[in-house]
CSV table of C-alpha atoms in Angstrom, one decimal:
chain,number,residue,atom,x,y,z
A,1,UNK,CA,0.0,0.0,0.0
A,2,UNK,CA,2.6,2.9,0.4
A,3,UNK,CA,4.4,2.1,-3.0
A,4,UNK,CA,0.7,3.0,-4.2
A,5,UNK,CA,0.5,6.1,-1.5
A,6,UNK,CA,3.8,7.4,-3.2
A,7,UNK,CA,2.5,7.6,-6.5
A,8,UNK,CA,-0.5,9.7,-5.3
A,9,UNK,CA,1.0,12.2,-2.6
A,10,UNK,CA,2.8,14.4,-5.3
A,11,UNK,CA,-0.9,15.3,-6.5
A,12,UNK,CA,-0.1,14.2,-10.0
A,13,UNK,CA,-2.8,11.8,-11.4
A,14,UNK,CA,-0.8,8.7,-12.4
A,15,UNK,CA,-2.3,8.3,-15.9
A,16,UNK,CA,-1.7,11.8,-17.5
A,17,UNK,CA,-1.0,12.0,-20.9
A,18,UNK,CA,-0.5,14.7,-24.2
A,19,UNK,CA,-1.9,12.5,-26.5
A,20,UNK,CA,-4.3,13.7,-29.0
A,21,UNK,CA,-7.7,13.0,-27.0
A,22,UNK,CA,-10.0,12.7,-31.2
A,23,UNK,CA,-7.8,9.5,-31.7
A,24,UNK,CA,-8.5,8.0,-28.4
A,25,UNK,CA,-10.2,4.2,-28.6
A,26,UNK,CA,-13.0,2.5,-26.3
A,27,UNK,CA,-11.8,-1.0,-24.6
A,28,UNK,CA,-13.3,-4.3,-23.6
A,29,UNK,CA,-17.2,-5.8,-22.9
A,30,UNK,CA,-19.3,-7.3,-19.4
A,31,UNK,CA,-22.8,-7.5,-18.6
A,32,UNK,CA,-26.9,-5.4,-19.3
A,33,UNK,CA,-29.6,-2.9,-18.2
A,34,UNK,CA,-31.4,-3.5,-14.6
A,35,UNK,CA,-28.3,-2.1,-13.2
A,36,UNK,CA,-29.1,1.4,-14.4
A,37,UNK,CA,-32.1,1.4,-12.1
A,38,UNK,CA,-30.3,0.0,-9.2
A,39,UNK,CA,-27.6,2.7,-9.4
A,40,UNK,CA,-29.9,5.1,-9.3
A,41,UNK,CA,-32.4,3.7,-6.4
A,42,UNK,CA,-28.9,3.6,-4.2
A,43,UNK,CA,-28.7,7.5,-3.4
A,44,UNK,CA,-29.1,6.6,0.3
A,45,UNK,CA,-25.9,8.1,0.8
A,46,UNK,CA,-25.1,8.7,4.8
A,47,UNK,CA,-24.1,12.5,4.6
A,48,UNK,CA,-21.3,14.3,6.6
A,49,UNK,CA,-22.7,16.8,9.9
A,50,UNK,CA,-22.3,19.7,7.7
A,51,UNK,CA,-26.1,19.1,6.6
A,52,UNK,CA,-27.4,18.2,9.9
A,53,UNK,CA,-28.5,20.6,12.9
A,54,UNK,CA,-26.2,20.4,16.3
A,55,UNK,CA,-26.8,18.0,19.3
A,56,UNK,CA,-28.5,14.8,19.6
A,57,UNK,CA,-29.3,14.3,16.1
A,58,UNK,CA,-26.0,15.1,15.1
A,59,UNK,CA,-24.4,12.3,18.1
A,60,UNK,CA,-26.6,9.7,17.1
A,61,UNK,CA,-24.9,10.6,12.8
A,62,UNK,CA,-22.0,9.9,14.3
A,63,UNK,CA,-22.7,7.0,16.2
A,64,UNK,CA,-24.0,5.3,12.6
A,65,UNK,CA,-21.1,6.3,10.5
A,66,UNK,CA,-18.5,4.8,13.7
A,67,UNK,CA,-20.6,1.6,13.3
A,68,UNK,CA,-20.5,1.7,9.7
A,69,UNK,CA,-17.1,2.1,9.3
A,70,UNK,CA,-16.2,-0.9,12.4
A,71,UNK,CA,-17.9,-2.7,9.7
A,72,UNK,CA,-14.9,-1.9,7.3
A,73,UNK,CA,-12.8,-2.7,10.0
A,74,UNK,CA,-14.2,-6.2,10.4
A,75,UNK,CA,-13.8,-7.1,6.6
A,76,UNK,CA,-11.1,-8.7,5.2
A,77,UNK,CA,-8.6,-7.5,2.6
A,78,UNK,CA,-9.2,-7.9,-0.9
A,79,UNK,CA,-5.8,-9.9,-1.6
A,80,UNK,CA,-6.5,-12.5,1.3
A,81,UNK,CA,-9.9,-13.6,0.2
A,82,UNK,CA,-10.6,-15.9,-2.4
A,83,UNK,CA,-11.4,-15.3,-5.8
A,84,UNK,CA,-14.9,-16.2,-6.0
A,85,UNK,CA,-15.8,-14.0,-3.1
A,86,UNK,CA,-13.7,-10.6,-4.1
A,87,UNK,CA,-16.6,-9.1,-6.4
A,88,UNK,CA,-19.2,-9.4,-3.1
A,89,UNK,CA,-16.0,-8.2,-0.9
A,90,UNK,CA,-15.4,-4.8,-3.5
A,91,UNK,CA,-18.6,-3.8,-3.0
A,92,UNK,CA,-19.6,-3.9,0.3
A,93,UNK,CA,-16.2,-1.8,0.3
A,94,UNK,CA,-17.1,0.4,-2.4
A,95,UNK,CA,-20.6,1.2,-0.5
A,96,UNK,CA,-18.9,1.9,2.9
A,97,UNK,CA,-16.6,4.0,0.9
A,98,UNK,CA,-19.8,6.5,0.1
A,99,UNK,CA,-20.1,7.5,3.9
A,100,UNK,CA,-18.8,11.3,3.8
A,101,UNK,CA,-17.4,13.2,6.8
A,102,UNK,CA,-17.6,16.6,8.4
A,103,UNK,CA,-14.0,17.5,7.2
A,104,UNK,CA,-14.5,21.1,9.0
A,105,UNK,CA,-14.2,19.4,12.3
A,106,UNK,CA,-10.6,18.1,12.3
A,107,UNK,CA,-11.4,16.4,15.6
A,108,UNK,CA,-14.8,14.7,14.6
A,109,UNK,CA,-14.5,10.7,13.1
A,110,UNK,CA,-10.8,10.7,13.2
A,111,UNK,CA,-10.4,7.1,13.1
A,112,UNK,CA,-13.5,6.6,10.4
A,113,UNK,CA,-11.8,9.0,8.5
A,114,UNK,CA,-8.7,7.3,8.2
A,115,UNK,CA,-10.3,3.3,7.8
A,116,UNK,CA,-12.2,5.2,4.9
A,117,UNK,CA,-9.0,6.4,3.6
A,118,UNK,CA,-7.2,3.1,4.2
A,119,UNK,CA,-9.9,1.1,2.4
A,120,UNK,CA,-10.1,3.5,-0.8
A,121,UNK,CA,-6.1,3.1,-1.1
A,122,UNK,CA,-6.9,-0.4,-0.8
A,123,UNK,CA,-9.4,-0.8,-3.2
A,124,UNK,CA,-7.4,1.8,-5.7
A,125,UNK,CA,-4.0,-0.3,-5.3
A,126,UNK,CA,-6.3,-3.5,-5.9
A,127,UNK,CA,-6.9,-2.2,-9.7
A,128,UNK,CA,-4.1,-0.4,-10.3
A,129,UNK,CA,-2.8,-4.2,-11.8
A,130,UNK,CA,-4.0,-6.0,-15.3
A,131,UNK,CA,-5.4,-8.5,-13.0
A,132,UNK,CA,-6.9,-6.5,-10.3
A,133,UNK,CA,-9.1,-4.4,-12.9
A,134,UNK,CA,-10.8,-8.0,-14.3
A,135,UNK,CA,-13.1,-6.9,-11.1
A,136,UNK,CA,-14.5,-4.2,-12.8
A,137,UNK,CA,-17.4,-6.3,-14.3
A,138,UNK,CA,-20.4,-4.8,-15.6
A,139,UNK,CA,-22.2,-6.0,-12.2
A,140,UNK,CA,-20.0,-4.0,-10.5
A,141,UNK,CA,-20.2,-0.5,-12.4
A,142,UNK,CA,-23.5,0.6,-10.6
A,143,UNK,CA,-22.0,0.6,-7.5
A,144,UNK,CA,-18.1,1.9,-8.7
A,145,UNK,CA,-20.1,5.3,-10.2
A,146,UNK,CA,-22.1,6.1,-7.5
A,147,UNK,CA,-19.2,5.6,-4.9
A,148,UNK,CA,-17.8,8.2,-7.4
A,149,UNK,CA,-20.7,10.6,-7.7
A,150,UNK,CA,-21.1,10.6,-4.4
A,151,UNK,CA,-17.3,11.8,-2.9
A,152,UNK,CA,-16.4,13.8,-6.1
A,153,UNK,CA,-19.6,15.0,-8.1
A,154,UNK,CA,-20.4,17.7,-5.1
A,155,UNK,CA,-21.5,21.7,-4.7
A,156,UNK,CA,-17.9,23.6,-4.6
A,157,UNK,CA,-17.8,26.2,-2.0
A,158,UNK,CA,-17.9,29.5,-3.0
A,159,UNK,CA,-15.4,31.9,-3.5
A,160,UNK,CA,-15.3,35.0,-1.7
A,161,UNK,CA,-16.2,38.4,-3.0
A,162,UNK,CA,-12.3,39.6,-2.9
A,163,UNK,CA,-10.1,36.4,-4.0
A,164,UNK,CA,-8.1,37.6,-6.7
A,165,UNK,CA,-6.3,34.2,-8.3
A,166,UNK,CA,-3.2,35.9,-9.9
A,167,UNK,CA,-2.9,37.7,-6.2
A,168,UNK,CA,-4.0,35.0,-3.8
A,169,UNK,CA,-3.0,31.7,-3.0
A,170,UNK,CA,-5.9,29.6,-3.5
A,171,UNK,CA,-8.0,27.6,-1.1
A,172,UNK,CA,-6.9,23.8,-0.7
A,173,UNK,CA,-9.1,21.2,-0.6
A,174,UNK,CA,-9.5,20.4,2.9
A,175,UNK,CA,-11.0,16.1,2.1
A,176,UNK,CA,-8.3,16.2,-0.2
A,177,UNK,CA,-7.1,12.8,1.5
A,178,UNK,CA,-10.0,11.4,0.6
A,179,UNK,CA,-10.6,12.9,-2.5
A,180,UNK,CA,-7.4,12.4,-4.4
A,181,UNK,CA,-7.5,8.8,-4.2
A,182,UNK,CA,-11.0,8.3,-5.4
A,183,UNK,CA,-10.1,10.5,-8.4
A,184,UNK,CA,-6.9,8.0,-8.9
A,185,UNK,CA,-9.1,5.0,-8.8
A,186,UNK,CA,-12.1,6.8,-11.2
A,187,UNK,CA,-8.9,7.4,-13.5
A,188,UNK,CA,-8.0,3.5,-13.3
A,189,UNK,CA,-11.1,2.3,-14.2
A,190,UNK,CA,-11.5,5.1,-17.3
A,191,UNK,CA,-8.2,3.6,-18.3
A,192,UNK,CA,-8.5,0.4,-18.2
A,193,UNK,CA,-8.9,-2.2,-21.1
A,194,UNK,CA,-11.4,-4.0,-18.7
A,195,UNK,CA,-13.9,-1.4,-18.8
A,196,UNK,CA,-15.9,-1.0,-22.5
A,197,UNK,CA,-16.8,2.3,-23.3
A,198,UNK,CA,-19.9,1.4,-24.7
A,199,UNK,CA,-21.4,-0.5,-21.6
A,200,UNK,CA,-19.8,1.7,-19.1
A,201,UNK,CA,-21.3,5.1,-20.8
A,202,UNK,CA,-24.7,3.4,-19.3
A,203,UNK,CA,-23.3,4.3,-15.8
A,204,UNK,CA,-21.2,7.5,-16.5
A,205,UNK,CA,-23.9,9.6,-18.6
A,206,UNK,CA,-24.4,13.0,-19.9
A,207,UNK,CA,-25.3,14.1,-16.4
A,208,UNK,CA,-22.4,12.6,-14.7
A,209,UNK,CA,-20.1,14.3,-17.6
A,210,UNK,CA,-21.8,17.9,-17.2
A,211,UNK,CA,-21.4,17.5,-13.1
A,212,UNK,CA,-17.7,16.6,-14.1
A,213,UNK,CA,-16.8,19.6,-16.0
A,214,UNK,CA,-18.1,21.7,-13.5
A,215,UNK,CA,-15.3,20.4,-11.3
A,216,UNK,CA,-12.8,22.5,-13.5
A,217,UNK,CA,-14.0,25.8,-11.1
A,218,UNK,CA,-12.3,24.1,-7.8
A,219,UNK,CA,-9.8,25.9,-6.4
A,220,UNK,CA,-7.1,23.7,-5.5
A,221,UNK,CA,-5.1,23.4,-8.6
A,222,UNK,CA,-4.4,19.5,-7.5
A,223,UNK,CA,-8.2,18.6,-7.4
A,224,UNK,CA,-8.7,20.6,-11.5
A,225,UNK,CA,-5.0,18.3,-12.9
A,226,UNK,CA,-7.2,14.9,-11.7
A,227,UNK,CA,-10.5,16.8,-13.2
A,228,UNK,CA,-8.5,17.8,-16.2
A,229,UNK,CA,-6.6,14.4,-16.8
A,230,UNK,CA,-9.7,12.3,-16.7
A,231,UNK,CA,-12.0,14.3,-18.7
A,232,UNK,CA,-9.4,14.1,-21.4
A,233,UNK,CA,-9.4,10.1,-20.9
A,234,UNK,CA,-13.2,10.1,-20.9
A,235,UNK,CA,-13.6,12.3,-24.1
A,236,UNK,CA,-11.3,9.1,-25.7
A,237,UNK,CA,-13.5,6.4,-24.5
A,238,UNK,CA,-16.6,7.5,-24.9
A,239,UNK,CA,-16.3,8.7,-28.8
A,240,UNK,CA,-20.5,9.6,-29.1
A,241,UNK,CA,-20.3,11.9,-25.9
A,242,UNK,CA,-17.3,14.1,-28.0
A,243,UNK,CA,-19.8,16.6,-29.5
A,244,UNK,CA,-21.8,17.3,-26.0
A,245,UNK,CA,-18.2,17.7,-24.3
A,246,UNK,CA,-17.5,20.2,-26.4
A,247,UNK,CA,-20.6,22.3,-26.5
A,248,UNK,CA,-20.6,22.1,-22.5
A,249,UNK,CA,-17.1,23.5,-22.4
A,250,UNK,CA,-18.1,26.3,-25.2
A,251,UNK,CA,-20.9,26.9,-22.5
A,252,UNK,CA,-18.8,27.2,-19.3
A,253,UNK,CA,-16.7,29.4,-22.0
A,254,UNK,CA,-19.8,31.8,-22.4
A,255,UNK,CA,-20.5,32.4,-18.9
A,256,UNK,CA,-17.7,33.0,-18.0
A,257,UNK,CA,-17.2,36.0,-21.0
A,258,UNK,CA,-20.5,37.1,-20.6
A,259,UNK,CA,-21.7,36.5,-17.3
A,260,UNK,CA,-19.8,35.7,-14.3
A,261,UNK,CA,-16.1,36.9,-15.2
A,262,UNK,CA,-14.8,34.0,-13.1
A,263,UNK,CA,-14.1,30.8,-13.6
A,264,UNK,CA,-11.0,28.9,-11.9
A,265,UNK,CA,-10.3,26.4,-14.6
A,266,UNK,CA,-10.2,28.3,-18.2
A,267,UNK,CA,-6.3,27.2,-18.2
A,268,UNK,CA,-7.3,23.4,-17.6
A,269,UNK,CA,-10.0,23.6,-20.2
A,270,UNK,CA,-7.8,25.1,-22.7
A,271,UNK,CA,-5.2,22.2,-22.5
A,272,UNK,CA,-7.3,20.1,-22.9
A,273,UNK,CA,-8.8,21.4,-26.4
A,274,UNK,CA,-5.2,21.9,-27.3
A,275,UNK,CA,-4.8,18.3,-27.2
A,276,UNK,CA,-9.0,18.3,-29.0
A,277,UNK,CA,-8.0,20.5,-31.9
A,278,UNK,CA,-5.1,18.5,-32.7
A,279,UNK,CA,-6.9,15.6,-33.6
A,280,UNK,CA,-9.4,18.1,-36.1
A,281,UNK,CA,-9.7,16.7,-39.6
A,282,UNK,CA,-8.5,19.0,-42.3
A,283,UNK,CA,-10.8,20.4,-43.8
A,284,UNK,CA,-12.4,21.6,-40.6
A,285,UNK,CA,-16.2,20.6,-40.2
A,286,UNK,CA,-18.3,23.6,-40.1
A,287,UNK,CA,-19.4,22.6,-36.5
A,288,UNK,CA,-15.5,23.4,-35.6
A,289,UNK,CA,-15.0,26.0,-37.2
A,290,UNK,CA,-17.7,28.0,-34.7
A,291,UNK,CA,-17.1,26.6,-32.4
A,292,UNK,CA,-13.5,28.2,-32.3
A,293,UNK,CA,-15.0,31.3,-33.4
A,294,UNK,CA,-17.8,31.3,-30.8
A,295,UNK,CA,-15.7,29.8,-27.7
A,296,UNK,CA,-12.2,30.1,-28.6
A,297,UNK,CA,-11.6,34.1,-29.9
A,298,UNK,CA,-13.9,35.7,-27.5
A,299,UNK,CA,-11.8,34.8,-24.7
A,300,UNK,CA,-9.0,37.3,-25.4
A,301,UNK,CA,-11.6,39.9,-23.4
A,302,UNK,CA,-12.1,39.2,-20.1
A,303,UNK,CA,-9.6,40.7,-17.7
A,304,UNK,CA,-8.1,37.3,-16.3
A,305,UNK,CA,-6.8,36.7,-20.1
A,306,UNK,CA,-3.4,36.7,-18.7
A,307,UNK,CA,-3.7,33.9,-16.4
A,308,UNK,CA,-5.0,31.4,-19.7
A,309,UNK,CA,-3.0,33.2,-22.3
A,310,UNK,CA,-0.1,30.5,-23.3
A,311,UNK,CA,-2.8,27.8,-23.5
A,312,UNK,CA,-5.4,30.1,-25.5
A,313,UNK,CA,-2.6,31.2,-27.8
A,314,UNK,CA,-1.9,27.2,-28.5
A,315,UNK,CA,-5.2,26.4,-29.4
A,316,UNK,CA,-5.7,29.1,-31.6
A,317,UNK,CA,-2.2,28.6,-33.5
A,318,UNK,CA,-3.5,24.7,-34.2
């Protein structure tokens, strides 16, 4: 488990790449369609204090997620059980692993927050072999994207009024230990030759891929390289969902022009249709062509232009 932890401290997701994202290719098949409905008939998800009012309500949270997690004390690691039973094992794990914390209270859950963090390196170091990711069976996609959804797809915080991001430093992502290493797993399984794009885009849909994109407006510029670096494996995968990715970038790209003026992840966006407009067929498609008249030029107005400028100036040149 630390060779694994190594990888990940640095912040650096472990799969980035520069490769042209148009020429990327879907992988290998598993199994149908009743799943869909179970995925979504599990958001009983055991929420952190943050949502709940002080005092006995909020002991008695507590007390749940303690039991909850003895529970993940009481299993048994993945590599000492046998075969046949790992698939029942991953997911009782996986579904533990969607119990959130209060993150605000340093002092609250300490030891659930750490099991929780012991069992998603587990589970992350698990697939992060050819023969750990044969687990990631159609059966078990349901539960791996709402485990997901669940720690990563969330509300950001809000900036304050005054934050000025070529003046301040920004605002780290205090569940970052949690975080980080479900966004290295998320990246295993888009990787993997395991996982086919076509079955898996039943799980990770339009909705899930809009939530993701809006990810790019975190503040810690750790959090935006994993949102950045999976969204760029994700638009190779899934080849049908290219078009919408594109339009809902163009659209973060408009409010941000026209509306808001902020926007924390124009860079991250930028490098990654770099890497888009690379892999353009000459001659351009009149689709392309507006969109990098419509997205693309428009963003040498804003005042923050400076902050994007090298990665704007790329995509324009290509």
């Amino acid at each position: 488990m630390k060779g694994f932890l190594n990888k990940v401290v640095n912040g650096k997701p472990n799969g980035a790449t520069t490769k042209s994202a148009e020429g990327g290719k879907p992988s290998s098949p598993t199994h149908a369609e009743a799943n869909v409905a179970a995925m979504r008939a599990m958001d009983t998800t055991p929420r952190a204090d943050i949502s709940l009012p002080r005092g006995r309500e909020r002991r008695r949270s507590s007390l749940s997620r303690s039991s909850k997690m003895q529970s993940i004390k009481e299993l048994p690691l993945l590599s000492e059980t046998p075969m046949l039973k790992r698939e029942a094992l991953f997911r009782q794990k996986l579904q533990l692993c969607c119990i959130l914390f209060d993150f605000e209270d340093s002092e609250s859950d300490v030891k659930g927050k750490e099991l929780k963090r012991e069992t998603l390196v587990e589970i992350a170091e698990y697939v992060n072999t050819p023969s750990g990711q044969k687990i990631f069976t159609e059966a078990l996609m349901p539960d791996i994207v709402h485990m997901v959804r669940v720690n990563l797809l969330r509300t950001l915080p809000p900036q304050t009024d005054d934050y000025d991001p070529e003046e301040d430093e920004p605002a780290m992502e205090i569940m970052w230990p949690h975080l980080q290493v479900v966004y290295e797993f998320f990246l295993r399984f888009i990787v993997s030759s395991e996982v086919n794009g076509k079955v898996a885009k039943r799980y990770v849909d339009q909705s899930f891929i809009r939530s993701w994109i809006e990810l790019f407006d975190a503040e810690d510029p750790r959090e935006r390289e994993y949102v950045k670096t999976v969204l760029h494996r994700m638009y190779g995968k899934f080849m049908s969902y290219r078009s919408s990715i594109r339009k809902v970038i163009s659209q973060v790209f408009f409010r941000y022009i026209y509306e808001t003026g902020r926007h924390n992840g124009i860079a991250e966006l930028l490098e990654i249709l770099g890497s888009i407009i690379n892999g353009f067929a000459i001659p351009l498609k009149k689709e392309h062509i507006q969109f990098l008249e419509k997205a693309l030029i428009p963003l040498h107005k804003p005042r923050g232009v400076a902050i994007y400028h090298p990665q704007l100036s790329y995509c324009i040149s290509q």
